[in-house]
XYZ file of C-alpha atoms in Angstrom:
568
model
C 148.482 192.467 95.336
C 148.447 195.168 97.978
C 151.571 196.993 98.975
C 152.434 199.406 101.697
C 152.111 202.273 99.226
C 148.749 201.067 97.991
C 146.813 199.486 100.931
C 143.823 197.282 100.170
C 140.194 197.827 101.301
C 140.635 195.439 104.229
C 143.780 197.235 105.281
C 141.905 200.537 105.218
C 139.058 199.139 107.365
C 141.510 197.791 109.863
C 143.239 201.167 110.094
C 139.854 202.921 110.589
C 138.797 200.566 113.375
C 142.099 201.025 115.037
C 141.584 204.794 114.921
C 137.916 204.907 116.065
C 137.846 201.829 118.247
C 135.143 199.143 118.386
C 131.909 200.920 117.259
C 129.677 198.070 118.408
C 130.706 198.732 122.014
C 129.123 202.197 121.823
C 125.549 201.054 121.199
C 123.262 200.987 124.290
C 125.723 203.029 126.343
C 125.795 206.517 127.775
C 128.852 208.374 126.455
C 130.236 211.876 126.603
C 130.226 214.097 123.541
C 130.976 217.658 122.487
C 128.532 220.102 120.930
C 130.055 221.077 117.555
C 127.155 223.077 116.183
C 123.546 224.169 116.783
C 121.414 224.064 113.651
C 117.606 224.462 113.356
C 116.718 223.484 116.960
C 119.143 220.584 116.712
C 122.454 220.124 118.493
C 125.255 218.442 116.493
C 127.303 216.292 118.864
C 130.592 214.484 118.285
C 131.007 211.380 120.428
C 134.155 210.070 118.618
C 132.360 207.848 116.096
C 132.688 207.796 112.294
C 130.051 210.475 112.094
C 128.347 212.975 114.357
C 124.776 212.738 115.689
C 121.917 215.179 116.019
C 119.793 215.677 119.176
C 116.738 218.001 119.491
C 117.459 220.968 121.738
C 114.245 220.338 123.736
C 115.879 217.217 125.167
C 118.385 219.454 126.901
C 115.711 221.604 128.582
C 113.598 221.023 131.666
C 109.825 220.893 131.122
C 108.499 224.334 130.314
C 111.966 225.873 129.955
C 114.453 226.638 127.116
C 117.679 224.717 126.593
C 120.827 226.425 127.878
C 123.338 224.902 125.445
C 126.200 226.300 123.334
C 128.940 225.049 121.021
C 131.778 223.419 122.894
C 129.650 222.186 125.824
C 130.313 218.621 126.904
C 127.171 216.553 127.338
C 126.161 212.965 127.997
C 124.033 211.168 125.431
C 122.744 207.666 124.878
C 123.908 205.855 121.722
C 120.955 204.057 120.135
C 122.860 203.104 116.937
C 126.339 203.878 115.682
C 125.066 204.678 112.185
C 121.636 205.030 110.555
C 120.732 204.959 106.853
C 122.007 208.495 106.504
C 125.355 207.559 107.977
C 124.715 209.565 111.175
C 124.993 208.361 114.753
C 121.609 208.051 116.497
C 121.912 209.811 119.866
C 119.407 210.626 122.665
C 119.793 213.023 125.500
C 116.459 211.879 127.057
C 117.633 208.263 127.185
C 120.881 209.339 128.752
C 119.065 211.347 131.399
C 116.590 208.521 131.982
C 119.268 205.905 132.471
C 121.176 208.144 134.830
C 117.960 209.054 136.643
C 116.938 205.405 137.112
C 120.317 204.615 138.661
C 119.929 207.501 141.077
C 116.258 206.789 141.844
C 116.912 203.143 142.636
C 119.526 204.224 145.124
C 117.177 206.813 146.757
C 114.253 204.371 146.814
C 116.360 201.767 148.583
C 117.415 204.380 151.146
C 113.802 205.681 151.598
C 114.828 209.210 150.657
C 112.677 211.857 149.020
C 113.369 212.828 145.398
C 112.819 216.093 143.536
C 110.506 216.255 140.564
C 108.210 218.422 138.479
C 104.539 217.777 137.674
C 104.304 218.400 133.923
C 101.269 216.546 132.587
C 97.837 215.138 133.303
C 96.828 211.510 132.588
C 93.864 209.351 133.485
C 93.684 208.932 137.258
C 96.542 211.301 138.049
C 99.539 213.213 136.733
C 103.021 212.683 135.208
C 106.120 213.769 137.081
C 109.621 214.312 135.676
C 112.174 212.949 138.160
C 115.274 214.324 136.500
C 114.730 212.316 133.308
C 112.575 209.413 134.497
C 108.816 209.835 134.158
C 106.715 208.790 137.192
C 102.982 208.501 137.838
C 101.372 210.598 140.580
C 97.877 209.254 141.509
C 95.219 211.903 142.126
C 94.759 210.717 145.708
C 98.449 211.294 146.424
C 98.602 214.943 145.355
C 97.627 216.473 148.715
C 96.336 215.616 152.169
C 92.910 216.913 151.149
C 91.366 216.763 147.666
C 92.711 219.487 145.384
C 90.338 220.931 142.804
C 92.948 222.888 140.812
C 96.412 221.341 140.396
C 97.607 223.977 137.924
C 99.439 226.043 140.585
C 101.441 222.905 141.502
C 102.640 222.148 137.966
C 106.102 222.990 136.555
C 107.404 223.683 140.060
C 110.285 221.609 141.506
C 109.097 219.926 144.716
C 109.846 216.800 146.739
C 108.119 213.420 146.243
C 108.236 210.045 147.930
C 108.703 206.961 145.740
C 106.024 204.406 146.583
C 106.882 201.771 143.966
C 109.254 201.324 141.006
C 109.860 198.596 138.414
C 112.781 199.290 136.030
C 112.017 196.359 133.784
C 108.525 197.679 133.098
C 109.546 201.308 133.385
C 106.963 202.037 136.125
C 107.453 204.523 138.954
C 104.689 205.624 141.382
C 105.301 208.645 143.606
C 103.390 210.550 146.327
C 103.378 214.204 147.230
C 100.880 213.576 150.037
C 103.290 211.318 151.942
C 105.844 214.138 152.007
C 103.241 216.630 153.255
C 102.016 214.262 155.973
C 105.526 213.583 157.146
C 106.341 217.260 157.156
C 103.127 218.063 158.925
C 103.759 215.356 161.525
C 107.138 216.893 162.226
C 105.543 220.314 162.544
C 102.770 218.956 164.773
C 105.279 217.300 167.063
C 107.212 220.513 167.376
C 104.102 222.632 167.825
C 102.412 220.337 170.323
C 105.497 220.478 172.512
C 105.129 224.249 172.677
C 101.495 224.096 173.837
C 100.226 223.610 177.378
C 96.847 222.904 178.983
C 95.141 226.087 180.087
C 96.923 228.148 177.421
C 94.818 230.697 175.523
C 95.530 230.844 171.792
C 93.997 232.163 168.579
C 92.980 229.806 165.794
C 91.034 229.659 162.549
C 87.872 227.551 162.131
C 88.808 224.951 159.526
C 85.809 222.619 159.493
C 82.383 222.361 161.167
C 80.603 219.108 162.050
C 77.469 218.220 164.023
C 79.509 217.600 167.154
C 81.891 220.561 167.014
C 84.447 222.511 164.997
C 88.091 221.876 164.074
C 90.330 224.853 164.698
C 93.751 225.303 163.032
C 96.244 226.421 165.662
C 99.001 227.096 163.142
C 99.829 223.651 161.794
C 97.896 221.457 164.180
C 94.123 221.096 164.584
C 92.183 221.070 167.833
C 88.581 219.995 168.410
C 86.193 222.562 169.834
C 83.292 220.395 171.000
C 79.777 221.806 170.762
C 79.342 221.535 174.555
C 82.389 223.764 175.065
C 81.260 226.537 172.713
C 79.097 228.387 175.213
C 77.352 227.991 178.540
C 74.049 228.534 176.777
C 72.480 225.750 174.703
C 73.952 225.420 171.192
C 72.143 222.896 169.008
C 74.656 223.099 166.138
C 78.111 224.753 165.954
C 77.081 226.660 162.809
C 74.791 228.758 165.020
C 77.825 230.585 166.436
C 80.746 229.741 164.075
C 81.603 230.003 160.397
C 84.481 228.427 158.472
C 87.328 230.916 158.332
C 86.425 232.683 161.592
C 89.319 233.595 163.873
C 88.469 232.517 167.411
C 90.174 232.730 170.774
C 90.169 229.382 172.558
C 91.606 227.765 175.647
C 93.448 224.443 175.524
C 91.509 222.085 177.792
C 93.379 218.803 177.240
C 96.424 217.620 175.274
C 97.101 213.969 174.442
C 100.702 214.000 173.254
C 100.613 210.342 172.228
C 97.668 210.686 169.870
C 98.394 214.401 169.265
C 94.796 215.286 169.993
C 93.912 218.662 171.438
C 90.573 219.595 173.058
C 89.615 223.264 172.990
C 87.007 225.406 174.721
C 85.491 228.854 174.276
C 83.054 228.983 177.171
C 85.974 228.559 179.578
C 86.934 232.146 178.721
C 83.509 233.418 179.856
C 82.231 233.949 183.384
C 80.427 230.883 184.718
C 76.719 231.717 185.171
C 76.341 228.795 187.600
C 78.469 230.561 190.210
C 76.070 231.426 193.029
C 73.114 229.817 191.231
C 71.669 228.463 194.511
C 71.433 231.991 195.889
C 70.066 233.465 192.657
C 67.397 230.775 192.327
C 65.943 229.903 195.766
C 63.497 227.029 196.045
C 59.928 228.264 195.726
C 60.770 231.289 193.600
C 58.629 231.914 190.526
C 60.357 233.038 187.335
C 59.819 233.316 183.602
C 61.879 231.384 181.061
C 62.014 230.212 177.468
C 61.519 226.601 176.380
C 64.704 225.531 174.549
C 64.255 221.788 174.105
C 61.476 219.208 174.462
C 62.044 215.518 175.184
C 59.835 212.580 176.101
C 60.600 213.052 179.789
C 60.114 216.805 180.005
C 61.094 220.246 178.724
C 64.215 222.373 179.262
C 63.618 226.008 180.163
C 66.335 228.655 179.897
C 66.264 230.975 182.906
C 69.213 233.050 181.667
C 72.021 232.616 179.150
C 73.844 229.439 180.216
C 71.395 228.261 182.874
C 68.624 225.820 182.044
C 66.276 223.866 184.251
C 64.244 220.741 183.577
C 60.491 220.610 183.948
C 59.792 216.901 184.362
C 56.689 215.622 182.612
C 55.104 214.901 185.992
C 55.435 218.589 186.943
C 53.950 220.053 183.766
C 50.195 220.032 184.332
C 47.750 219.504 187.166
C 45.205 217.780 184.956
C 46.965 216.420 181.823
C 48.521 213.127 182.824
C 50.613 210.763 180.687
C 50.812 213.112 177.691
C 53.879 214.101 175.682
C 55.405 217.413 176.876
C 55.158 218.702 173.296
C 51.368 218.760 173.682
C 51.641 221.106 176.663
C 54.448 223.508 175.643
C 56.301 224.377 172.432
C 59.900 225.354 171.666
C 60.695 229.078 172.219
C 57.506 229.522 174.267
C 57.768 231.860 177.267
C 56.504 230.117 180.412
C 56.233 230.771 184.147
C 57.928 228.180 186.354
C 58.725 227.550 190.021
C 62.120 226.478 191.387
C 61.722 223.033 192.983
C 65.355 222.012 193.563
C 68.858 223.364 192.806
C 72.025 221.221 192.634
C 74.816 223.684 191.903
C 77.560 221.011 191.880
C 75.794 218.924 189.250
C 74.502 222.066 187.480
C 70.906 220.907 187.670
C 67.735 222.825 188.419
C 64.369 221.127 188.754
C 61.440 223.287 187.747
C 57.690 223.010 188.073
C 55.291 224.373 185.492
C 52.066 223.445 187.245
C 53.278 224.879 190.560
C 53.355 228.344 188.965
C 49.638 227.995 188.254
C 46.663 227.806 190.604
C 45.802 224.337 191.867
C 42.478 223.622 190.092
C 41.257 221.421 192.952
C 41.873 224.197 195.490
C 40.152 226.648 193.189
C 37.217 224.269 192.717
C 36.861 223.752 196.475
C 36.752 227.526 196.974
C 34.200 228.123 194.230
C 32.092 224.992 194.808
C 31.768 224.043 198.500
C 30.156 220.775 199.593
C 26.426 220.874 198.874
C 26.687 223.137 195.811
C 25.242 221.989 192.493
C 27.464 221.684 189.406
C 26.814 220.757 185.809
C 29.150 218.936 183.429
C 29.559 216.462 180.612
C 29.852 212.738 181.186
C 33.465 212.135 180.119
C 33.679 208.443 180.838
C 31.705 205.575 182.346
C 33.561 202.904 184.297
C 32.448 199.816 186.150
C 32.239 201.765 189.397
C 30.837 205.142 188.355
C 30.717 208.158 186.048
C 33.408 210.802 185.498
C 31.990 214.277 184.969
C 34.015 217.077 183.348
C 33.997 220.245 185.479
C 35.528 223.728 185.393
C 39.331 224.186 185.036
C 39.739 220.782 183.332
C 39.101 218.798 186.507
C 36.873 215.729 186.710
C 34.481 214.665 189.408
C 33.280 211.123 190.004
C 29.750 209.958 190.710
C 29.910 206.549 192.339
C 27.349 204.138 190.917
C 25.587 204.034 194.306
C 25.044 207.809 194.061
C 23.490 207.874 190.573
C 19.866 206.986 191.360
C 17.627 205.731 194.183
C 15.929 202.356 194.222
C 17.927 200.533 191.537
C 21.214 198.693 191.503
C 24.435 200.507 190.670
C 24.848 198.499 187.461
C 21.378 199.534 186.288
C 22.045 203.144 187.284
C 25.197 203.216 185.117
C 23.134 202.264 182.094
C 20.948 205.330 182.504
C 23.666 207.710 181.252
C 25.921 207.904 178.198
C 29.227 209.559 177.370
C 28.752 213.156 176.206
C 25.503 213.670 178.150
C 25.172 216.876 180.211
C 24.142 216.145 183.804
C 23.771 217.935 187.112
C 25.234 216.729 190.375
C 25.823 217.860 193.924
C 29.285 218.173 195.489
C 29.693 215.562 198.222
C 33.413 215.907 198.989
C 36.625 217.554 197.672
C 40.029 216.012 198.554
C 42.614 218.514 197.306
C 45.599 216.417 198.341
C 44.392 213.303 196.507
C 42.942 215.414 193.677
C 39.501 213.829 194.005
C 36.020 215.297 193.743
C 33.062 213.157 194.824
C 29.682 213.986 193.301
C 26.145 212.711 193.747
C 23.222 212.742 191.331
C 20.488 210.923 193.256
C 20.762 213.524 196.042
C 19.106 216.007 193.674
C 15.966 213.870 193.387
C 12.779 215.119 195.093
C 12.826 214.469 198.811
C 16.431 213.387 198.855
C 18.497 214.377 201.924
C 20.740 217.424 201.447
C 24.424 216.635 201.016
C 26.185 217.086 204.304
C 22.936 218.135 206.041
C 20.104 216.552 208.055
C 17.190 215.057 206.105
C 13.596 214.633 207.045
C 14.435 210.960 207.319
C 16.210 211.684 210.581
C 12.792 212.037 212.213
C 11.980 208.458 211.229
C 13.040 205.455 213.221
C 13.896 201.959 212.170
C 10.946 199.487 212.442
C 8.524 202.439 212.623
C 5.328 201.989 210.590
C 4.390 205.090 208.589
C 1.952 206.015 205.876
C 3.665 206.551 202.520
C 2.497 208.033 199.218
C 3.504 206.563 195.842
C 5.597 209.072 193.864
C 6.698 206.845 190.990
C 6.027 203.293 189.834
C 9.067 201.460 188.441
C 9.749 197.920 187.312
C 11.982 197.361 190.312
C 9.619 198.816 192.889
C 8.018 202.051 194.132
C 9.452 205.497 194.908
C 7.483 206.705 197.949
C 7.360 209.622 200.352
C 6.727 209.405 204.085
C 3.936 211.684 205.272
C 2.900 214.824 203.410
C 6.325 216.414 203.032
C 8.715 213.861 204.485
C 11.710 211.978 203.226
C 11.495 209.896 200.108
C 12.527 206.282 199.907
C 12.196 203.165 197.826
C 10.317 199.906 198.266
C 11.774 197.036 196.297
C 9.464 194.735 194.357
C 10.201 191.883 196.773
C 9.183 194.066 199.742
C 5.722 194.964 198.412
C 4.157 191.940 200.087
C 4.647 188.411 201.320
C 2.716 186.810 198.450
C 4.053 186.849 194.887
C 0.787 188.338 193.641
C 1.306 191.271 195.979
C 4.835 191.900 194.623
C 3.624 193.571 191.446
C 4.422 197.309 191.281
C 1.839 197.822 188.537
C -1.014 197.194 191.031
C -0.149 200.565 192.633
C -0.844 204.032 191.301
C 0.905 207.375 191.767
C -0.685 209.167 194.705
C -1.897 205.959 196.358
C -1.281 205.780 200.103
C -0.561 202.727 202.266
C 1.370 201.733 205.374
C 4.953 200.426 205.343
C 7.757 199.798 207.842
C 11.030 201.735 207.943
C 13.654 199.008 207.553
C 16.803 201.142 207.516
C 18.771 204.076 206.050
C 21.474 204.259 203.344
C 24.751 206.201 203.702
C 22.947 209.389 202.665
C 20.393 208.853 205.495
C 17.641 208.152 203.013
C 15.061 205.641 204.445
C 14.106 202.319 202.939
C 10.561 200.898 203.406
C 8.968 197.427 203.301
C 5.333 196.263 203.302
C 6.484 192.685 203.644
C 8.457 193.422 206.825
C 5.420 195.229 208.255
C 3.178 192.209 207.536
C 5.620 189.822 209.199
C 5.951 192.090 212.242
C 2.171 192.444 212.595
C 1.733 188.646 212.342
C 4.223 188.086 215.146
C 2.528 190.739 217.262
C -0.925 189.239 216.700
C 0.250 185.779 217.593
C 1.809 187.080 220.762
C -1.330 189.055 221.728
C -4.127 186.619 220.819
C -2.477 183.303 221.354
C -0.746 180.782 219.198
C -2.348 178.666 216.579
C -2.237 175.712 218.994
C -5.218 177.157 220.944
C -7.605 176.124 218.174
C -7.904 179.594 216.542
C -6.786 179.828 212.913
C -4.145 182.274 211.755
C -6.857 184.058 209.803
C -8.932 184.467 212.923
C -5.981 185.859 214.820
C -5.147 188.347 212.086
C -8.784 189.324 211.793
C -8.950 190.111 215.487
C -5.740 192.093 215.190
C -7.127 194.136 212.339
C -10.346 194.832 214.162
C -8.400 195.924 217.202
C -6.270 198.229 215.059
C -9.320 199.728 213.353
C -11.014 200.289 216.699
C -8.190 202.456 217.928
C-alpha cells in the first residue's frame, strides 16, 4: 500500500507528466529549444522533454556555409519523436525550417511575390533551389532568358525567383529565374524606351546577326538594324560590314512604344549619294560601272558607292535576244553603260549596255553597202527563207524567191542546209528595224546587179529574141538573150504548145532558138516562153492570111507565114 512517504510507480509517473506536460503533444510540432552543448558536429538541444535531442550542425548552416551556432542559442526544431530507443528526443532543424518555409512560401505564392533562394544542386532536366528550407525545382529552360552553357557562376548565390507551381501535399515546388529577369528587363525597357526619341543618335553593341539585319543592344533594349539601312551601297548580308560585339553608332528611325520595337539605321548618318544624281548622271552619258547583282529581268550596275542602275534585259545586247542576263555579263564585271533615264525621287536609274557599244547594223551598213557580196553560214532555214550569219553577230535573210532562178521558192529552200557556207549580195539594210536583206540568185551568171540596171532593161515585153541554152534542168531551161545579154528561165510548160515539145531533155547546152519575152521579175530579170511565141505567131498568121473559114487549112496558113518569115 502506497503512502505519501513512499509513492507508488503510478504516482511517480503522474508527477513526471505533471512536471513535463503531455509529451505526445510535442510530436509533429515545431518547438523552441536551447543549445546546451556542441559535441562532434552535433548540437545538443533541450526542448523541455524527458531527455535532450541531437541535431547535426550542418542543418543550421546555409548551403555551402558553416553553421554559426553556440551554447545558449535559442533555436526552433521539429519534433519527430519524443523518445527513440536510446531514450533521446528525435529533433530536426531541416524539418523545422521546411515547415516554416512552406508556410511563408504559400503566402508569397498566393500574393504573386518573388522569393529568395539559392541554387545548390543539379538534377535531371534542371537544378535544385533552397528557398529558406524548402527545396524547389528550377527547370533548365527557366534559368535565363537565353540558354546558359555554364550555370556554375549562378550557384550558391542568393537571388530572387518566381514560384510557378507548388503542391504541399506532394512536396513539389517549381520556380523560375527567367520570369524575374523578363519582368525586370521589361521594367528597364519601359523606362529606357521613354528616354529615347526618333532621330536620336546613340551607340550600341551588335548582339546578333541574321540574314535580314542585326540586333543592337542599346543598353537594356534591343533595336533592329535592317540590312537596307546599313549603307547606301548594296549589302548582301549584314556580316559583310558587322561582327557580333562591334560597337556601332546608329540613328533611331522609328519607335513603337506599344510593341517596344525600335528601328535603327546607319546609312542615315552618311551623306546621301542620290543628292544631285540627275545632274551628276545626265541622260546619254557613258560611264563605267561594276555588276553587283544579276536577276532574270536584268543586271544591277554600281556607278558609285550607294548608287546603282538597272540594265534591263532588253537593253543588254543588240543581237542576243531572249537570253538570261547571266549569259551576257557576270557579277563583279566592269562594264560600260549609257544613262537612259534618271528618277531621283524614286532613286532609280535606267541604264543601257548595248547603247554603249556600236550598233552592229549601222556598222554593217557602213562596211557592206547595197550591192556588195558577203559570205556567211546558213544559221537557220524557215518556211520563207534562209538566215545567214554575218559579221558582228548579225543575221541577214535570203527570201526564198531570191535563192535561185527558175524554180519555186520551196524547191530553192531544199537546195541548202544548216551549217553550209554561202555567198550572197546585199539587197537592203534597214538599221531601224534591224533587218538585212540578201540575195543569192543575183550572183548567178547574167543576173541583174543589185540596185543597178540589167541588160534585161533593153528587152521589151512580147519581144521575140534568140536565146542560147545555158543549163538544162528538170523544171525548164536557163537561157541567155543574145550573145552577152540578160539571162532568164523558160519553164517546162512554156517550151511548146504540145506535150512532146515540153521536154527539157530535147535541148542541149549551147543550142539556140527563138522565144518571146513574157515579163520581168522584181529583180528585172526577164522570163521567156516558146509557147507564147507560137500562140502569137498563129494569131498573126491568121490575121494576115485569112481565117480557116476561107478553105485554107491551119497548116497551110502557118506554112505561108513561115515562108514569109524566111524570105525576109
